[in-house]
Tab-separated table of C-alpha atoms in Angstrom:
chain	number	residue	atom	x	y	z
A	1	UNK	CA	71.643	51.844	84.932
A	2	UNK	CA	72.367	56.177	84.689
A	3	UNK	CA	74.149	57.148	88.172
A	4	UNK	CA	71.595	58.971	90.131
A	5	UNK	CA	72.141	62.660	89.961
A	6	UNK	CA	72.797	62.881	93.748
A	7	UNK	CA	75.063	60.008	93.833
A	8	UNK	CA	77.262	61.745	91.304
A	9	UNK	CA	76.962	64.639	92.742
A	10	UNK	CA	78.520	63.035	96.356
A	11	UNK	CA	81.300	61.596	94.098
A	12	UNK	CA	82.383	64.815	92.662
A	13	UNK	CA	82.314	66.135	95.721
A	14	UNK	CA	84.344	63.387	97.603
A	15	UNK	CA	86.649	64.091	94.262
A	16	UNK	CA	87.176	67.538	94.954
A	17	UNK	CA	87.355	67.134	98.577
A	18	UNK	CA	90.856	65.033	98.237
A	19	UNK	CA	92.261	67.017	95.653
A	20	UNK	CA	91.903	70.128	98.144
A	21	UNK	CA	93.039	67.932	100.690
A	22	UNK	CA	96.684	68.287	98.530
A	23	UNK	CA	96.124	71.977	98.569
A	24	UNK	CA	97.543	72.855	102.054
A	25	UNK	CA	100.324	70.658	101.292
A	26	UNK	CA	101.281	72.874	98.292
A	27	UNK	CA	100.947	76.044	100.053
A	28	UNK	CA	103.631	74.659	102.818
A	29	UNK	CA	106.037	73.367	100.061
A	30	UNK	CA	105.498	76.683	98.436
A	31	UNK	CA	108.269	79.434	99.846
A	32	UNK	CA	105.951	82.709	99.080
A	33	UNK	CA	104.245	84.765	101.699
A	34	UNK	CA	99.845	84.380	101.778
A	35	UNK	CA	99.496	87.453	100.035
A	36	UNK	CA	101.735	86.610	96.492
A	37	UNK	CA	100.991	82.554	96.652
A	38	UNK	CA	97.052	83.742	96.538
A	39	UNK	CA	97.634	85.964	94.324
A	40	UNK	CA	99.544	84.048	91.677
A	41	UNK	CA	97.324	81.282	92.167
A	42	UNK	CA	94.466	83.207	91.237
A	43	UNK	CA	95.981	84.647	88.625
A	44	UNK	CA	97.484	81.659	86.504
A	45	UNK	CA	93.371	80.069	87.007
A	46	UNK	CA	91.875	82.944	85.579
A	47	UNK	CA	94.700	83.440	82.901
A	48	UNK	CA	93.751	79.334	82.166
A	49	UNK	CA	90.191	80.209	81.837
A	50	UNK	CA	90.248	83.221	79.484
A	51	UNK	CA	91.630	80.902	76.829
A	52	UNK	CA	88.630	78.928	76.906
A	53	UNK	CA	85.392	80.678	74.629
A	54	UNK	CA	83.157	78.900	76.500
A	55	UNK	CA	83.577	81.127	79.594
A	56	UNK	CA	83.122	84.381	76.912
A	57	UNK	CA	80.266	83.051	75.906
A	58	UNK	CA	79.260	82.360	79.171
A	59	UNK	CA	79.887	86.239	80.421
A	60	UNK	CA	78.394	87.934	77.874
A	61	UNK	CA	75.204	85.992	78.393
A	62	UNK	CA	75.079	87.868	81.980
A	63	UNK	CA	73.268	91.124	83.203
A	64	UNK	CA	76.037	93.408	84.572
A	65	UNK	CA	73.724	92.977	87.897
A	66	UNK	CA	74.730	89.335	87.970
A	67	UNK	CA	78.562	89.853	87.397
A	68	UNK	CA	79.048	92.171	89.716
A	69	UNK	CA	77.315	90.013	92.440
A	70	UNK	CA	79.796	86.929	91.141
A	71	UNK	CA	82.594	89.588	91.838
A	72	UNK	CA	81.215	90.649	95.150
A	73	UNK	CA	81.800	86.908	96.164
A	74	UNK	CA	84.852	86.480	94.566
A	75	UNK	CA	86.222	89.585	96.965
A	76	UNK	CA	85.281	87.054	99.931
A	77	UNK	CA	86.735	84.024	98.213
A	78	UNK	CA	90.228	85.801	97.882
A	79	UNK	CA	90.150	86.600	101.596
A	80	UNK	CA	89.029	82.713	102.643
A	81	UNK	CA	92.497	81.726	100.720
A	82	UNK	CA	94.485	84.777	102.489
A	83	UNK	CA	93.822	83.249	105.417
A	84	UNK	CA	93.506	79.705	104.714
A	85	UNK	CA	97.168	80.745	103.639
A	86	UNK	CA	98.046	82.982	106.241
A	87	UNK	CA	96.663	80.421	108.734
A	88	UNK	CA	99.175	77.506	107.066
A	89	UNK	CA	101.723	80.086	107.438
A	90	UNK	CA	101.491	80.469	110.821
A	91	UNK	CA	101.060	77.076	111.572
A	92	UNK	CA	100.725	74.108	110.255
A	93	UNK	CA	98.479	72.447	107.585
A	94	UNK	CA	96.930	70.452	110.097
A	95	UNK	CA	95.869	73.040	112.354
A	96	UNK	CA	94.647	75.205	109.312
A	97	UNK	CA	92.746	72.758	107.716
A	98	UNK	CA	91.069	71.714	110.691
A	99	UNK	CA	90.244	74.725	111.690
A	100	UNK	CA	87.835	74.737	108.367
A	101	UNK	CA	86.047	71.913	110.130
A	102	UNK	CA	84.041	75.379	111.774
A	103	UNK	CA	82.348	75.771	109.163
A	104	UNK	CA	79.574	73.915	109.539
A	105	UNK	CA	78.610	76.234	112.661
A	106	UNK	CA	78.966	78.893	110.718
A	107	UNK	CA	76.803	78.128	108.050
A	108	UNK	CA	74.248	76.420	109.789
A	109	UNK	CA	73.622	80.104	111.062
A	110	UNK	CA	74.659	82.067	107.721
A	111	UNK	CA	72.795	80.297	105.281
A	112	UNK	CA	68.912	80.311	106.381
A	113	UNK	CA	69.628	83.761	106.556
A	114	UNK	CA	71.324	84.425	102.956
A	115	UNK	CA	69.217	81.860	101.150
A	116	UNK	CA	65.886	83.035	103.397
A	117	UNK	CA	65.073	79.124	104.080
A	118	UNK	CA	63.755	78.771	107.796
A	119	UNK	CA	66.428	77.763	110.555
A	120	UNK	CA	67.578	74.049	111.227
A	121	UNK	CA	68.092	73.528	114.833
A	122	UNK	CA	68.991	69.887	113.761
A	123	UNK	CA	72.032	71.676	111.440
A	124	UNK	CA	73.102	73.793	113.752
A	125	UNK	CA	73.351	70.774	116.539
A	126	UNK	CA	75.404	68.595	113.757
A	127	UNK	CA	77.505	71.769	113.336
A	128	UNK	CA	78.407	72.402	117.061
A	129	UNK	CA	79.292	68.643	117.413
A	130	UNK	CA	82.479	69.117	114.908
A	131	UNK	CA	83.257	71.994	117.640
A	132	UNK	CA	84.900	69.198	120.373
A	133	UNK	CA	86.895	67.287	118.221
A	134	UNK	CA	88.639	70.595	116.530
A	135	UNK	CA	89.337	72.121	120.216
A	136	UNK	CA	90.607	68.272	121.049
A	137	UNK	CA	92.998	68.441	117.929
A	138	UNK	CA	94.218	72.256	118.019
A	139	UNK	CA	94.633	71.681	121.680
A	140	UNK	CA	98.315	71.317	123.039
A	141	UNK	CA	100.083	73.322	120.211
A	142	UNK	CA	102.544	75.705	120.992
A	143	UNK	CA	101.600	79.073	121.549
A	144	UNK	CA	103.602	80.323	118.461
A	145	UNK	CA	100.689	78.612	116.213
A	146	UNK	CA	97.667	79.848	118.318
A	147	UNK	CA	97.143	82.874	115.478
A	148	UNK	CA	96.931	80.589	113.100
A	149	UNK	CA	94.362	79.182	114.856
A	150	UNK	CA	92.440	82.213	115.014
A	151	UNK	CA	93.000	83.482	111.590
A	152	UNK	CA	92.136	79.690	110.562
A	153	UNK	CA	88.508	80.383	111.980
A	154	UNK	CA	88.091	83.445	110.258
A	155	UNK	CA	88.853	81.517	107.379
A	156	UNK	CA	86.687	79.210	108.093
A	157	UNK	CA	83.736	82.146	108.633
A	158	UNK	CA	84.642	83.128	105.288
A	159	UNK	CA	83.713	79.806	103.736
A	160	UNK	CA	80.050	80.093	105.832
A	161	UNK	CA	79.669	83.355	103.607
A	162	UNK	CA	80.392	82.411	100.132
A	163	UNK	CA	79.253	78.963	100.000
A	164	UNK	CA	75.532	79.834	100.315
A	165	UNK	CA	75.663	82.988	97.925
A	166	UNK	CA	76.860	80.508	95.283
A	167	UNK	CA	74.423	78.232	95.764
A	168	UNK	CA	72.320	80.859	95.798
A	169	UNK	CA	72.886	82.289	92.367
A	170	UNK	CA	74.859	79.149	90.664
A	171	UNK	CA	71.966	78.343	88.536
A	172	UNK	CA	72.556	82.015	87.138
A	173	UNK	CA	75.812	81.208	85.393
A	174	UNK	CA	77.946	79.017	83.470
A	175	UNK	CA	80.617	77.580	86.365
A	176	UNK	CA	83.642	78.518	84.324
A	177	UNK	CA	82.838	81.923	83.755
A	178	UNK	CA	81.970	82.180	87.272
A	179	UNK	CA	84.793	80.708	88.405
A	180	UNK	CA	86.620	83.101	86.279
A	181	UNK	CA	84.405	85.896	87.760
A	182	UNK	CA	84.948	85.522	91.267
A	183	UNK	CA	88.498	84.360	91.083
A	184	UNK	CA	89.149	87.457	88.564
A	185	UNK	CA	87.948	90.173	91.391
A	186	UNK	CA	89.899	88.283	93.950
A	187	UNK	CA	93.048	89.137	92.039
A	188	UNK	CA	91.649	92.721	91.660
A	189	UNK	CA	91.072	92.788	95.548
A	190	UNK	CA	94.778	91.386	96.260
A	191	UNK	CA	96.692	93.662	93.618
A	192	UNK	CA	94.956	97.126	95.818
A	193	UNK	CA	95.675	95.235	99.016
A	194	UNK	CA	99.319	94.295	98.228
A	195	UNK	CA	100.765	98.062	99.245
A	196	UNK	CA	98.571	97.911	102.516
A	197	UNK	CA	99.659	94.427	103.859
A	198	UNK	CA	102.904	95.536	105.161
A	199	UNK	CA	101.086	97.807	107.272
A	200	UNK	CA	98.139	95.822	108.053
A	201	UNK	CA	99.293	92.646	108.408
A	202	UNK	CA	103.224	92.077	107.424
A	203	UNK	CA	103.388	88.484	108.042
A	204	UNK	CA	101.270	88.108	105.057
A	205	UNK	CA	102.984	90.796	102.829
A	206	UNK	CA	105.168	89.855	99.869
A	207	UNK	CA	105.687	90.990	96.754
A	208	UNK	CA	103.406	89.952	93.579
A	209	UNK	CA	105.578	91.052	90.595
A	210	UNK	CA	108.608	89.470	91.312
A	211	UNK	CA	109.113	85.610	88.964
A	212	UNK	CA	108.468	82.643	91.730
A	213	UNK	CA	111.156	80.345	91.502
A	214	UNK	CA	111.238	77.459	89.189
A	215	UNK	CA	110.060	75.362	92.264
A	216	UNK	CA	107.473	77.163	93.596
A	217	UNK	CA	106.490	77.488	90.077
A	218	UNK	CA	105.727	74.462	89.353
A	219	UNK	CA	103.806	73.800	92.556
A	220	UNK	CA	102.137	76.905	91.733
A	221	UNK	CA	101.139	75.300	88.568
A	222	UNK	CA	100.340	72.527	90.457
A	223	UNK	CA	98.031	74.083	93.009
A	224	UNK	CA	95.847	76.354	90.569
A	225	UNK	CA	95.272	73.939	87.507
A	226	UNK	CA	94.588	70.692	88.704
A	227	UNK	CA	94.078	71.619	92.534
A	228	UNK	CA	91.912	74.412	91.842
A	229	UNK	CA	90.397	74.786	88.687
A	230	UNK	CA	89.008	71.088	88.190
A	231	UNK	CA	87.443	70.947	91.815
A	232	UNK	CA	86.469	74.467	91.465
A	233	UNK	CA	84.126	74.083	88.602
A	234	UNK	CA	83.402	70.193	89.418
A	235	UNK	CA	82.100	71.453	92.706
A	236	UNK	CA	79.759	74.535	91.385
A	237	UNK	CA	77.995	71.931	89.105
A	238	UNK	CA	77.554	69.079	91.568
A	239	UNK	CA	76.267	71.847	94.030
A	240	UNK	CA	72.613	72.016	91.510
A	241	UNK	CA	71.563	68.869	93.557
A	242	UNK	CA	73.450	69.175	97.273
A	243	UNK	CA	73.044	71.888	100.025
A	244	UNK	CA	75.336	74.503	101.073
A	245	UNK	CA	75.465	72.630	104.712
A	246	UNK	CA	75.452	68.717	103.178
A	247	UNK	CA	78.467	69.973	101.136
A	248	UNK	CA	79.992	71.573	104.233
A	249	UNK	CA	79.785	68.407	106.579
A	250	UNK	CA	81.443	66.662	103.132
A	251	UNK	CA	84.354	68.540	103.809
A	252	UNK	CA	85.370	67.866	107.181
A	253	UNK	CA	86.948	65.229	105.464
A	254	UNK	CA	89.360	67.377	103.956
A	255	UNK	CA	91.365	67.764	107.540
A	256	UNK	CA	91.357	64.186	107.370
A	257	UNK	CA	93.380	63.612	103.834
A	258	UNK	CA	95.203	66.785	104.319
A	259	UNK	CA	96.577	65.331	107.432
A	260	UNK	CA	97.090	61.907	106.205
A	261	UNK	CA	98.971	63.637	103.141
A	262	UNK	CA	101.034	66.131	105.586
A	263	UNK	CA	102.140	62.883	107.227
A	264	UNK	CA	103.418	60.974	104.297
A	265	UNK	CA	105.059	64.438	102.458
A	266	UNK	CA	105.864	66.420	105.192
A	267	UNK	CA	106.165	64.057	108.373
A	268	UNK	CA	104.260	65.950	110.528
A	269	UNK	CA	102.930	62.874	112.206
A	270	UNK	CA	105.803	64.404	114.849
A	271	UNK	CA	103.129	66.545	115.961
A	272	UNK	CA	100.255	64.452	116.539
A	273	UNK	CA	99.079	62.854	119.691
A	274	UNK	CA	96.085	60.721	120.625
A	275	UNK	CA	94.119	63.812	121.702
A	276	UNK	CA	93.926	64.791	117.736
A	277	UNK	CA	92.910	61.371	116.451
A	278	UNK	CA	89.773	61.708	118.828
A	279	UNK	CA	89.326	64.993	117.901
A	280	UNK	CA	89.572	63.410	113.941
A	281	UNK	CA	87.019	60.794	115.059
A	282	UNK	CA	84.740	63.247	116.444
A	283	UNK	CA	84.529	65.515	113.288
A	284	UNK	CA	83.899	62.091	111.096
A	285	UNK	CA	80.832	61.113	113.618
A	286	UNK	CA	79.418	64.379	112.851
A	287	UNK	CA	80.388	64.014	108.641
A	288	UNK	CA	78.442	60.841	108.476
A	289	UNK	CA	75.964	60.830	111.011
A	290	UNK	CA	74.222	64.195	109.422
A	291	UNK	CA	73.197	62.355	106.324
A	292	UNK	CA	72.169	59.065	107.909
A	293	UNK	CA	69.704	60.935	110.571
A	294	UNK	CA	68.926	63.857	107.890
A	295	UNK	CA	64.808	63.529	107.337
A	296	UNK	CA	63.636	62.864	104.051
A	297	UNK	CA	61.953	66.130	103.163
A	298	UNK	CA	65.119	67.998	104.522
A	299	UNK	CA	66.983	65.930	101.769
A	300	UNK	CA	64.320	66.695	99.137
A	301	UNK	CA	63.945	70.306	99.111
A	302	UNK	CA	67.542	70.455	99.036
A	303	UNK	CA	66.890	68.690	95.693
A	304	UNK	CA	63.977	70.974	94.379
A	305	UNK	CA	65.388	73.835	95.359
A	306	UNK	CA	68.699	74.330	93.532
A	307	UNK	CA	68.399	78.599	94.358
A	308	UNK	CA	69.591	76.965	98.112
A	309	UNK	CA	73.528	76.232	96.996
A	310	UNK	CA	77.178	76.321	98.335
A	311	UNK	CA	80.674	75.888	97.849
A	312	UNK	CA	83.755	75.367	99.752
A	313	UNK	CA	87.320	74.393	99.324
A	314	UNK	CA	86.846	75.115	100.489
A	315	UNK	CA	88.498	74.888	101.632
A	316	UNK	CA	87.167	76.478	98.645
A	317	UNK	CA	84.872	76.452	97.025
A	318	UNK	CA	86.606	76.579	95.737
A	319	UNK	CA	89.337	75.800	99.031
C-alpha cells in the first residue's frame, strides 16, 4: 500500500532533523568566525543550485512580488544561522542547539499571528513545557558561555519568524528556487554586513574573501550540500501536509542527536551532568506528547490548509 502523505511527510522530517543534528558539529570542527562560515555556506548552496534549470524555470515562473517576499525571508534565515553560529561559537553545540528547543514558544505566539489562524492555548502550553528542561540543561555552565545562551534564543526567535512565512507562501514556489531565493539574499545581507561586524559585533567578524583551508573546506562542502541543501528542500516539500508548530516540536529532537553526535566526535559528554539528561527528557515529553493529545480537527486543518506552513533547521529550515 502508497505511504500516507503525512507519514512521509514525518519521515522526511525525522530525515532532515538528524542530518541538521550533524550541522552544529560541522560548524565546531570548522575554524572560521559566524560571519564567513555562514556566508560560505550560503554561498557554495546557492552556487549548487544555479546549475540546476529546474530552479530557472522555477524563478521565472514568479511575480517579482513573490521573490522579493522569498528574499525578505531569506534576510531572516541568514541571521537564524549568524547566530545559531555565533551561539556555537560562544559555546558549545549543546548549549546552542538546545537553546533552539525555544522555539516552540515562540511560534506558538508568532504564527496565529503571521498565518491569521486563531490562537492555540493548547500550543502555547506544549511550547512553555520545553521551557524547564532547556533552563535544567543550560543550567550550571560557566559564565563564559552564558552569551551564547542568549544569542542562542535569539536564534531560536528567528526560527519562530521564518518558519510560518514559509509555510505561508511555500505553495507559491518551486522549493529549489526558493531555497535558492532566500539563501541567495542571505548572502546579499552578509556581504553588506561583513564591514559592520567588527564594529557591531567582532566576535562574529571574519573575513569572506579569503580561500578556507583545505579542511574547513571540505567540511564546508560537507555542511552546505548534503547538510543543507537535501534537508532544506526535503523539508519545504514535506511542510504541504505538517504545521509550522508540529514541525517545530519535531525538532526538539535535533538537541538530542546533536548532542549524542557532539559526544561521540567531540567528547563533550565532559560537560554533561544528570541535570541535562532531565532537562533532555523533559523536551522529548513535550516532542511526543503534542501529537498524541493533539485533537483531530487541529490535525486536519493543518492538512487542508497547506497556506498554514513552516520550516526550521532549523535549526533551519532550513537549520
Amino acid at each position: 500500500m502508497p505511504m500516507p502523505p503525512t507519514t512521509k511527510a514525518q519521515l522526511q522530517i525525522h530525515s532532515c532533523v538528524l542530518l541538521w543534528g550533524f550541522t552544529p558539529i560541522l560548524g565546531k570542527l570548522i575554524t572560521l568566525s559566524a560571519l564567513p562560515l555562514v556566508w560560505w555556506r550560503m554561498l557554495i548552496v546557492v552556487a549548487a543550485l544555479a546549475l540546476l534549470p529546474r530552479v530557472w524555470r522555477g524563478l521565472r515562473a514568479m511575480s517579482a512580488r513573490l521573490i522579493l517576499a522569498y528574499c525578505g525571508i531569506g534576510v531572516v534565515v541568514a541571521l537564524h544561522w549568524l547566530t545559531f553560529y555565533g551561539a556555537i561559537k560562544l559555546s558549545n553545540a549543546s548549549v546552542a542547539v538546545t537553546c533552539i528547543a525555544l522555539a516552540p514558544a515562540f511560534t506558538s505566539v508568532i504564527e496565529p499571528w503571521l498565518t491569521r489562524r486563531p490562537f492555540s492555548v493548547r500550543e502555547l502550553l506544549f511550547g512553555l513545557a520545553v521551557l524547564p528542561g532547556v533552563a535544567l540543561v543550560v543550567g550550571g555552565i560557566p559564565d563564559g558561555m552564558r552569551l551564547g545562551v542568549l544569542v542562542g534564543a535569539i536564534s531560536a526567535l528567528l526560527v519562530a519568524i521564518f518558519g510560518p512565512l514559509n509555510k505561508r507562501l511555500i505553495d507559491h514556489g518551486e522549493p529549489l528556487t526558493i531555497t535558492g531565493l532566500e539563501l541567495g539574499a542571505g548572502t546579499l545581507l552578509l556581504t553588506v554586513l561583513a564591514p559592520l561586524m567588527p564594529m557591531v559585533f567582532p566576535s562574529f567578524a571574519g573575513d569572506l574573501f579569503t580561500l578556507p583551508s583545505l579542511h574547513d573546506g571540505l567540511l564546508l562542502l560537507v555542511l552546505s550540500l548534503l547538510c543543507t541543501l537535501l534537508p532544506f528542500a526535503l523539508s519545504l516539500v514535506a511542510l504541504r501536509h505538517l504545521s509550522a508548530y508540529g514541525v517545530q516540536l519535531v525538532t526538539n529532537l535535533e538537541p538530542v542527536y546533536a548532542i549524542v553526535l557532539a559526544i561521540v566526535l567531540l567528547g563533550e559528554q565532559r560537560e554533561l551532568t544528570p541535570l541535562f539528561y532531565l532537562g533532555v527528557a523533559i523536551i522529548l515529553a513535550a516532542v511526543f506528547l503534542h501529537p498524541l493529545l493533539g485533537s483531530r480537527r487541529s490535525r486536519q486543518e493543518d492538512i487542508h490548509h497547506p497556506e498554514v506552513l513552516g520550516t526550521s533547521e532549523a535549526k533551519g529550515m532550513v537549520d
